[in-house]
CSV table of C-alpha atoms in Angstrom, one decimal:
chain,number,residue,atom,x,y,z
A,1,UNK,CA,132.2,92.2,49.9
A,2,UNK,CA,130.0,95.4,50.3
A,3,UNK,CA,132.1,97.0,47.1
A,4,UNK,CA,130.2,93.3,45.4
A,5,UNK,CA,126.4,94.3,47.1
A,6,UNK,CA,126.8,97.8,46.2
A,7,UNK,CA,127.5,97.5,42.6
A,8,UNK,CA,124.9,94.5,42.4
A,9,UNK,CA,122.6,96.9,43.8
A,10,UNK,CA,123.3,99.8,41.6
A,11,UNK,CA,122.9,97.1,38.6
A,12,UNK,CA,119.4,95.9,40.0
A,13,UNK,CA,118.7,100.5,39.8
A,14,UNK,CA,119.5,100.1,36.8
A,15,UNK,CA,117.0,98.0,35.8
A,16,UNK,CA,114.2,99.3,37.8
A,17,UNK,CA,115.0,102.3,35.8
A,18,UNK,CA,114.7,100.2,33.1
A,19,UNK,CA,111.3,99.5,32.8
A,20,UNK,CA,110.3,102.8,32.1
A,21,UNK,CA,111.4,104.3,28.8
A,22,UNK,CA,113.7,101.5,27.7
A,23,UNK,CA,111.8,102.4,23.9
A,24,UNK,CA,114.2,105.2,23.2
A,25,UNK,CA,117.8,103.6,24.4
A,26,UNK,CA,116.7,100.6,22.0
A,27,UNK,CA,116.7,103.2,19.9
A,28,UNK,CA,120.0,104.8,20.4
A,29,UNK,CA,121.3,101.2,20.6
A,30,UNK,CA,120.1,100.4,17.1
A,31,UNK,CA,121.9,103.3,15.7
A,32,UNK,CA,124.9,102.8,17.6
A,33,UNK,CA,124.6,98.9,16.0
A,34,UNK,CA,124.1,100.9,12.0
A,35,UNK,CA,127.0,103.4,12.7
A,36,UNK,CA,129.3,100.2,13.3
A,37,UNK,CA,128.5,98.1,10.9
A,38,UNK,CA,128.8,101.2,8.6
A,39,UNK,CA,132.3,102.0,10.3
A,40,UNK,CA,133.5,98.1,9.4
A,41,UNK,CA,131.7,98.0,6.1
A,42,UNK,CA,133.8,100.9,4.9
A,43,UNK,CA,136.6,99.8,6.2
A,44,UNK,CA,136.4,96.4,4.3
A,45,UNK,CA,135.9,98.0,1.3
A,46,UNK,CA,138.8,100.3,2.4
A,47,UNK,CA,140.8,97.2,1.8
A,48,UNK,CA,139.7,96.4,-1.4
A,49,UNK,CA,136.4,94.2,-0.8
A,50,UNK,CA,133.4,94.7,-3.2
A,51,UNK,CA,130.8,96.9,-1.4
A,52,UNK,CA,128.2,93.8,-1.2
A,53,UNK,CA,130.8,91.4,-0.1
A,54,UNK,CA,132.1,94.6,2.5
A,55,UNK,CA,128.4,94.3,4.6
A,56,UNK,CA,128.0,90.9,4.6
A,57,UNK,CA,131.6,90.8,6.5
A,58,UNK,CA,131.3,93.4,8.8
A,59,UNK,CA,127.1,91.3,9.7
A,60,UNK,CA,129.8,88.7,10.5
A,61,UNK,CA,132.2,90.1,12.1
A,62,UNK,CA,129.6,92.2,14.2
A,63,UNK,CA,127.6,88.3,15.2
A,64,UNK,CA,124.4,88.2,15.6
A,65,UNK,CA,122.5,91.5,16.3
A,66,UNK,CA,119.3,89.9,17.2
A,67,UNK,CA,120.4,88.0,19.8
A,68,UNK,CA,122.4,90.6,21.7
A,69,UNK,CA,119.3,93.3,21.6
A,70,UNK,CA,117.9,89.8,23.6
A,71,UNK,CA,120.7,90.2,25.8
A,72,UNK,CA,120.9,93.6,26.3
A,73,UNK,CA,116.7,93.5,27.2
A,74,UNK,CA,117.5,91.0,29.6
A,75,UNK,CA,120.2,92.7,31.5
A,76,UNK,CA,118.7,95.6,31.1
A,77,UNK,CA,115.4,95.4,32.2
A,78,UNK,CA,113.5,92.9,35.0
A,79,UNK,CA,112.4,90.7,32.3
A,80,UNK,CA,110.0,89.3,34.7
A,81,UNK,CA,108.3,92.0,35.3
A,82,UNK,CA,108.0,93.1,31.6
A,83,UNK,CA,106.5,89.7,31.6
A,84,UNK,CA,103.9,90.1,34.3
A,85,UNK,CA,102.7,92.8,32.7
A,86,UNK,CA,101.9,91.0,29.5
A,87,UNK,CA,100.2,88.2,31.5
A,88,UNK,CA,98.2,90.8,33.2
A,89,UNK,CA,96.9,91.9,30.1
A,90,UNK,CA,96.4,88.6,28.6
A,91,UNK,CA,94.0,87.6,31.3
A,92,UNK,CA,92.2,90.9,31.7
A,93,UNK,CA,91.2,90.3,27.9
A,94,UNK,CA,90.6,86.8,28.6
A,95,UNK,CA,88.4,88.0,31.3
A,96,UNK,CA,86.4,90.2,28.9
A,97,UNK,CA,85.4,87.5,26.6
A,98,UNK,CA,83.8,85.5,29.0
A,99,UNK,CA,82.0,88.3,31.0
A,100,UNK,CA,79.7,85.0,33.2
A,101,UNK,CA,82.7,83.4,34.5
A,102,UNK,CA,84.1,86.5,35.3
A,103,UNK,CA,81.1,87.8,36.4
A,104,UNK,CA,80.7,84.3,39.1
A,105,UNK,CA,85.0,84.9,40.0
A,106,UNK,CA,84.1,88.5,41.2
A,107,UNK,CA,81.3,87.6,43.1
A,108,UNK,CA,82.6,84.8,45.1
A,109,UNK,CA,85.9,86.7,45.5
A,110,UNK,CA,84.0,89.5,46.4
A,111,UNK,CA,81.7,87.5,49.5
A,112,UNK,CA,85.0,86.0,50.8
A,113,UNK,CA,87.1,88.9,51.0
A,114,UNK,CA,84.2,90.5,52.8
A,115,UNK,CA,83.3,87.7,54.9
A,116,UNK,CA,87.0,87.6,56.4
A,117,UNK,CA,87.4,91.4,57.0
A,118,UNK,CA,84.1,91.2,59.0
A,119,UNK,CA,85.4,88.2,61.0
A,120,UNK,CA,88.8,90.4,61.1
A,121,UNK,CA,86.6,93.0,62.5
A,122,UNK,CA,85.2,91.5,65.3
A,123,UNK,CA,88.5,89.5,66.3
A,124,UNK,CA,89.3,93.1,66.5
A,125,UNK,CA,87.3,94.4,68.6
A,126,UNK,CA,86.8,92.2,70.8
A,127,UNK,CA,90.2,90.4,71.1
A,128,UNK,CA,93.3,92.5,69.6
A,129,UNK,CA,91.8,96.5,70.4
A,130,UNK,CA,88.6,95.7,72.8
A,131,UNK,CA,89.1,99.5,73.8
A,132,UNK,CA,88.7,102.7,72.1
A,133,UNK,CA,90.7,104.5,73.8
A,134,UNK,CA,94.0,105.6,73.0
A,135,UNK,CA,96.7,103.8,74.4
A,136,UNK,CA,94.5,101.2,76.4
A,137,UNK,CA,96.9,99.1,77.1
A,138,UNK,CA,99.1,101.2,79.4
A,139,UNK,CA,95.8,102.2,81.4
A,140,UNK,CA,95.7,100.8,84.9
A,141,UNK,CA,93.1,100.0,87.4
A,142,UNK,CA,94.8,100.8,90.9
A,143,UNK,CA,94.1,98.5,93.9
A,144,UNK,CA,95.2,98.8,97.6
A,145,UNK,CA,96.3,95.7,99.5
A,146,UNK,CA,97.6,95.6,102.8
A,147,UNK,CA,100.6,93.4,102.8
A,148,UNK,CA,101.1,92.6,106.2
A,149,UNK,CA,97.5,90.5,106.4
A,150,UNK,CA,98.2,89.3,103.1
A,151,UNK,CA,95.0,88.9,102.0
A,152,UNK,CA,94.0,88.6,98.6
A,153,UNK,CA,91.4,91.3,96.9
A,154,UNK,CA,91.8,94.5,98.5
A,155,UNK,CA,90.6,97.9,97.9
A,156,UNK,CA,89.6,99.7,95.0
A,157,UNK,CA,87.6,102.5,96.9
A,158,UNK,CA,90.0,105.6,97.2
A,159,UNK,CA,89.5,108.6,99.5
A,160,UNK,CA,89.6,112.6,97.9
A,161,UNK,CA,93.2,112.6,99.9
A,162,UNK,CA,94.3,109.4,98.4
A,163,UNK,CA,93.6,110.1,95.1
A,164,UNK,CA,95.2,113.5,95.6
A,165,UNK,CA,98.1,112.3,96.6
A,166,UNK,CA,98.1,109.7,93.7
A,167,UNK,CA,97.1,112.9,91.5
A,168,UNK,CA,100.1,114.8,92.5
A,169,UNK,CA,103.0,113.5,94.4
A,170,UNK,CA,103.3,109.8,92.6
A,171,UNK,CA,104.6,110.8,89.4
A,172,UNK,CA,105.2,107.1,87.7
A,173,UNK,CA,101.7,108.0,86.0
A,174,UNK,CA,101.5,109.5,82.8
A,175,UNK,CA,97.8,110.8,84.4
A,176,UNK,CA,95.5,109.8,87.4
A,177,UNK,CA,92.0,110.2,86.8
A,178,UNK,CA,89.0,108.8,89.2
A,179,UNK,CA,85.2,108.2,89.1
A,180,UNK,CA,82.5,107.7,91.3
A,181,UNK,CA,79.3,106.4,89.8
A,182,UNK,CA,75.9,107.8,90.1
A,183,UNK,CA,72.7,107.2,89.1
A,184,UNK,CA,70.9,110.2,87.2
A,185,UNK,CA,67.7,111.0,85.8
A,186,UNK,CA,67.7,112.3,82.2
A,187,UNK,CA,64.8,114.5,81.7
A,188,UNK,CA,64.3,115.0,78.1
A,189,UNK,CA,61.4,116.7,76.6
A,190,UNK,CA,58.2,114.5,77.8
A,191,UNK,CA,60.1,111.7,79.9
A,192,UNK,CA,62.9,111.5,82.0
A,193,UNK,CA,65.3,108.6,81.5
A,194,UNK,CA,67.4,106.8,84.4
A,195,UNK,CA,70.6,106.7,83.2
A,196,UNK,CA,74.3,105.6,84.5
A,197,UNK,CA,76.1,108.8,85.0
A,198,UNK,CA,79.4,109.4,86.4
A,199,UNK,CA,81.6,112.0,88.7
A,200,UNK,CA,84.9,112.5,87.5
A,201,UNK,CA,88.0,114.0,87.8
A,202,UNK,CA,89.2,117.0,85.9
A,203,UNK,CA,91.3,115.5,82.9
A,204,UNK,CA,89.3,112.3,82.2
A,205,UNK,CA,88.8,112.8,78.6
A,206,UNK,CA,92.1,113.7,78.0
A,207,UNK,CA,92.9,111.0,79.7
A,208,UNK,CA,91.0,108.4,77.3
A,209,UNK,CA,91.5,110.5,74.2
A,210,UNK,CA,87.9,111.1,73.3
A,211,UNK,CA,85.8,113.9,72.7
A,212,UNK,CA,82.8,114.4,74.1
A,213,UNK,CA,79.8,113.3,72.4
A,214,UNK,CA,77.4,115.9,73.6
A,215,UNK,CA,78.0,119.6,74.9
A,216,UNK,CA,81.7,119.9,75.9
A,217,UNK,CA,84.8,118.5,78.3
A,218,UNK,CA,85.3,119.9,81.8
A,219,UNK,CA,87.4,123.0,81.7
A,220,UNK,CA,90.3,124.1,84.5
A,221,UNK,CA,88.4,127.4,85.3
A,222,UNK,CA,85.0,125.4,86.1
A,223,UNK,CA,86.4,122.1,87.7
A,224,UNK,CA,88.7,124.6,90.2
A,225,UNK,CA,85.3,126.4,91.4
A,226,UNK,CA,83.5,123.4,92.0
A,227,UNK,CA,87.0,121.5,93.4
A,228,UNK,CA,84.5,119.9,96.2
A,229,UNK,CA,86.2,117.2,98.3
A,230,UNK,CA,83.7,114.3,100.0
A,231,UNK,CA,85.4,111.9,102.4
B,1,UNK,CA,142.7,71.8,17.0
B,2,UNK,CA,144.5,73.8,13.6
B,3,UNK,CA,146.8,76.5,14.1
B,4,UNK,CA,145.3,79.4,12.5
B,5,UNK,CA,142.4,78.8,15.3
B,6,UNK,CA,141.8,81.7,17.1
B,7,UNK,CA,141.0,81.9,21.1
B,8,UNK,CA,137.2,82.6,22.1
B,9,UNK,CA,137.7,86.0,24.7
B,10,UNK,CA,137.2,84.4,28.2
B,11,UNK,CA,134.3,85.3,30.1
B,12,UNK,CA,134.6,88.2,31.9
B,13,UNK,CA,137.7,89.3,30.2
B,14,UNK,CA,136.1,91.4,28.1
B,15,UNK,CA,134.6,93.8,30.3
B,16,UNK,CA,137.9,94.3,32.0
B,17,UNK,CA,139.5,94.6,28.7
B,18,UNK,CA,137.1,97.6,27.8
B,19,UNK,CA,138.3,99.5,30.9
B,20,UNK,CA,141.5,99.0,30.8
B,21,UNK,CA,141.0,100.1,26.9
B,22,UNK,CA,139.1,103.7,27.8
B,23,UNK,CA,141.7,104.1,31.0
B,24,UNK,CA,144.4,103.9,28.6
B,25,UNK,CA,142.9,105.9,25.7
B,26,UNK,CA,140.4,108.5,27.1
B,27,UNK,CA,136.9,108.8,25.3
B,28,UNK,CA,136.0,106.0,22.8
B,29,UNK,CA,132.9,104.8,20.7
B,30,UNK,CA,131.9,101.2,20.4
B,31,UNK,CA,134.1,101.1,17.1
B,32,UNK,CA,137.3,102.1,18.4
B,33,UNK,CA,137.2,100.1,21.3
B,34,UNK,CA,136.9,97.0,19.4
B,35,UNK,CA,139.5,98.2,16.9
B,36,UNK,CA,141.6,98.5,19.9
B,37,UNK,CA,141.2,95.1,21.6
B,38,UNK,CA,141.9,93.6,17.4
B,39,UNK,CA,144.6,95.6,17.4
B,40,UNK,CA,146.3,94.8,20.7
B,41,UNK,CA,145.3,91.3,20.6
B,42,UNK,CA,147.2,90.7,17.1
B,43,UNK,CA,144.0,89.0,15.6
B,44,UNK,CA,144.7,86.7,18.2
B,45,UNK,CA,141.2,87.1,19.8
B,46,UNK,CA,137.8,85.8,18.0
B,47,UNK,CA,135.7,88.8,19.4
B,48,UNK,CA,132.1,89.0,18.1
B,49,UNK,CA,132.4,93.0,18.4
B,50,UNK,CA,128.3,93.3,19.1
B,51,UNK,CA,129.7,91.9,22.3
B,52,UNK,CA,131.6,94.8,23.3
B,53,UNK,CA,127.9,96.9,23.3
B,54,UNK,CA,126.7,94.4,25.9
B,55,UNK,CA,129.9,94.6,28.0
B,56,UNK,CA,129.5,98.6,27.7
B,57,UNK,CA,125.9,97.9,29.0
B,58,UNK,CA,127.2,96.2,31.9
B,59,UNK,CA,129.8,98.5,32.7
B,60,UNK,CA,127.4,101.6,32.4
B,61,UNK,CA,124.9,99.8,35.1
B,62,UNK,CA,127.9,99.6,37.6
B,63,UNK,CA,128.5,102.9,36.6
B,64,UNK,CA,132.3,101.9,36.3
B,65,UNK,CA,132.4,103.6,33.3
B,66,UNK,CA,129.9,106.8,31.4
B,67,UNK,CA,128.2,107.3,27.9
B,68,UNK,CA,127.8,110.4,25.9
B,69,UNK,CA,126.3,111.6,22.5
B,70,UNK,CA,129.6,112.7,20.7
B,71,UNK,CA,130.7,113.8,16.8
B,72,UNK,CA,133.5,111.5,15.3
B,73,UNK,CA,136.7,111.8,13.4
B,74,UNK,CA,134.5,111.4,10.4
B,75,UNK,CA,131.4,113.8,11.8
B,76,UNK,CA,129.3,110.9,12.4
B,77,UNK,CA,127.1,110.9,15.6
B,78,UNK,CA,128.4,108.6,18.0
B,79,UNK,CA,128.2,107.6,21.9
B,80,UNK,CA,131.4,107.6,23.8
B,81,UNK,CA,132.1,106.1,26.2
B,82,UNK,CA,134.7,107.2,29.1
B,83,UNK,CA,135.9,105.6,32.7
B,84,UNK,CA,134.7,107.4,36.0
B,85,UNK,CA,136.5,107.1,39.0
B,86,UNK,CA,134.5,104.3,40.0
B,87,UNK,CA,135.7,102.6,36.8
B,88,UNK,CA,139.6,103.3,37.5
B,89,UNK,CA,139.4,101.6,41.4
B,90,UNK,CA,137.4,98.6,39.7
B,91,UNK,CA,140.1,98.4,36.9
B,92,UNK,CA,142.5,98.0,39.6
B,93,UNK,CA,140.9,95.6,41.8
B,94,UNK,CA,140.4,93.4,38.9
B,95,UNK,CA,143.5,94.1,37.4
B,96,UNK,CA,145.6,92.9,40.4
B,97,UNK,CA,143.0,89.7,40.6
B,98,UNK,CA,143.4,88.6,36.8
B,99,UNK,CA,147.5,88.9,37.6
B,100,UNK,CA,146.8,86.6,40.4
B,101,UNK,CA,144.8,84.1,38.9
B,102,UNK,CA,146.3,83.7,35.4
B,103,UNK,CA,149.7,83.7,37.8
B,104,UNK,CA,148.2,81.0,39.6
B,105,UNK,CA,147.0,79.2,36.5
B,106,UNK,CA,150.3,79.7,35.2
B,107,UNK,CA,152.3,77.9,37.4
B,108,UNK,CA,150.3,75.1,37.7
B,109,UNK,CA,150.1,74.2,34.1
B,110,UNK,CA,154.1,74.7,34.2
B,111,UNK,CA,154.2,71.7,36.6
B,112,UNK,CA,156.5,69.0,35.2
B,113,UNK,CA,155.4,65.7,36.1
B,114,UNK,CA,156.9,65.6,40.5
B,115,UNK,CA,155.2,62.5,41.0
């Protein structure tokens, strides 16, 4: 059974292989085909035919070249695709005659390819990779509840010691990161902007995979001297 | 159905033929295979010999047997055409099936009337 796929396989190679260059082996064929009918001719005449008679004989005897440089094309080659590629050409020249219609196709091709990659785009973003961050699916968003009262909701407010000891002892995490926010003024040449701002943890754009925008990430050396802890 | 008639080469048969032909005889162009198969086959056979060059095809795609540019008895450029290893298992797997089968076929068109 796989001795049958193999060899089917190696056939279909074959044929791939086929497309490209199959001008000189028709060639070589054709030759091959001459050096036959040559062989048989003189062989005929070998016999005792007439030379005339000797040629027509060996035509006969050889059947019908024609049709088996048919057969050999088709086994040897992916007659279909040979095909295709005539098509192709056909329509591009068909295309060039009449340059309006073809002028009309492109365009409306050209607005509805681009009006379904923009809706593709925002299905995106907003459903299939809301995020830009790296891996945002496996990101998590800790909360502690206290089982025993079993009430819904919880905590999402961590102590310095808690988060440390999410930080380093609990070490299901790929990373732990945390944030406090703050409110900062932005002073910026004339005016000074109110702006969200943010405390966090040493590792946080590692954590989300991005660069910084503006000046650059928190380094080790920095983030240890100013390692303040606020209960 | 006269009795001069000769038999059309089964389907199939040929291409085993041809490998049983260049297992038997080493090296061979187009021409001497189909000299060969006349020969054995007593002009029994009705073989179109342009046939043989599309079983060679076939056989060179399975790579069951090989082709090379060659000089014959008579210093004529030529392509033979040799069996690779490949060739010589498939010979035998088919070789074993075609005993089979024609056995097969044999004894049933043997059958006397058991009714």
């Amino acid at each position: 059974m796989g001795n049958v796929r193999m060899s089917r396989l190696r056939a279909f190679a074959a044929r791939v292989l086929g497309l490209f260059g199959p001008r000189k082996r028709d060639s070589d064929f054709d030759e091959e085909v001459q050096a036959h009918l040559q062989l048989l001719a003189d062989r005929f005449v070998a016999q005792g035919m007439p030379r005339e008679d000797a040629d027509a004989a060996a035509r006969r005897q050889f059947g019908n070249a024609t049709l088996l440089q048919e057969d050999r094309r088709e086994l040897r080659t992916l007659v279909s695709v040979e095909d295709l590629g005539r098509d192709l050409r056909y329509a591009l020249r068909s295309l060039a005659r009449s340059r309006a219609f073809t002028a009309v196709a492109i365009a409306t091709l050209g607005l509805g390819i681009g009006a379904s990659s923009a809706i593709f785009s925002v299905i995106d973003n907003v459903l299939l990779e809301p995020f830009p961050y790296k891996d945002s699916g496996r990101m998590v968003f800790l909360r502690i509840v206290d089982t025993a009262r079993g009430q819904e909701g919880g905590r999402q407010g961590y102590t310095s010691n808690e988060f440390l000891e999410f930080a380093n002892l609990i070490h299901v995490f790929d990373g732990v990161i945390a944030a406090s926010d703050d409110l900062v003024l932005y002073k910026q040449g004339e005016g000074v902007e109110l702006l969200y701002g943010a405390h966090v943890t040493p590792g946080t754009f590692e954590f989300f995979g991005m660069p910084a925008l503006y000046g650059r990430v928190l380094q080790p050396a920095i983030t240890s001297l100013e390692h303040r802890r606020y209960s | 159905m006269t009795e001069a008639k000769k038999s059309e080469v089964l389907q199939g048969t040929l291409d085993l033929m041809i490998l049983k032909t260049l297992q038997a005889l080493g090296p061979q162009h187009g021409f001497g295979i189909a000299r060969r198969i006349e020969q054995v086959s007593r002009d029994v056979l009705q073989l179109n010999e342009g046939t043989v060059y599309t079983s060679l095809l076939r056989l060179l795609q399975q790579g069951w047997i090989a082709a090379e540019w060659g000089t014959s008895d008579n210093n004529r450029k030529a392509k033979f055409y040799s069996i690779t290893r490949r060739g010589e298992k498939q010979l035998a797997v088919e070789t074993e099936n075609w005993q089979r089968i024609s056995g097969v076929v044999g004894r049933v068109l043997r059958l006397e009337g058991e009714r």
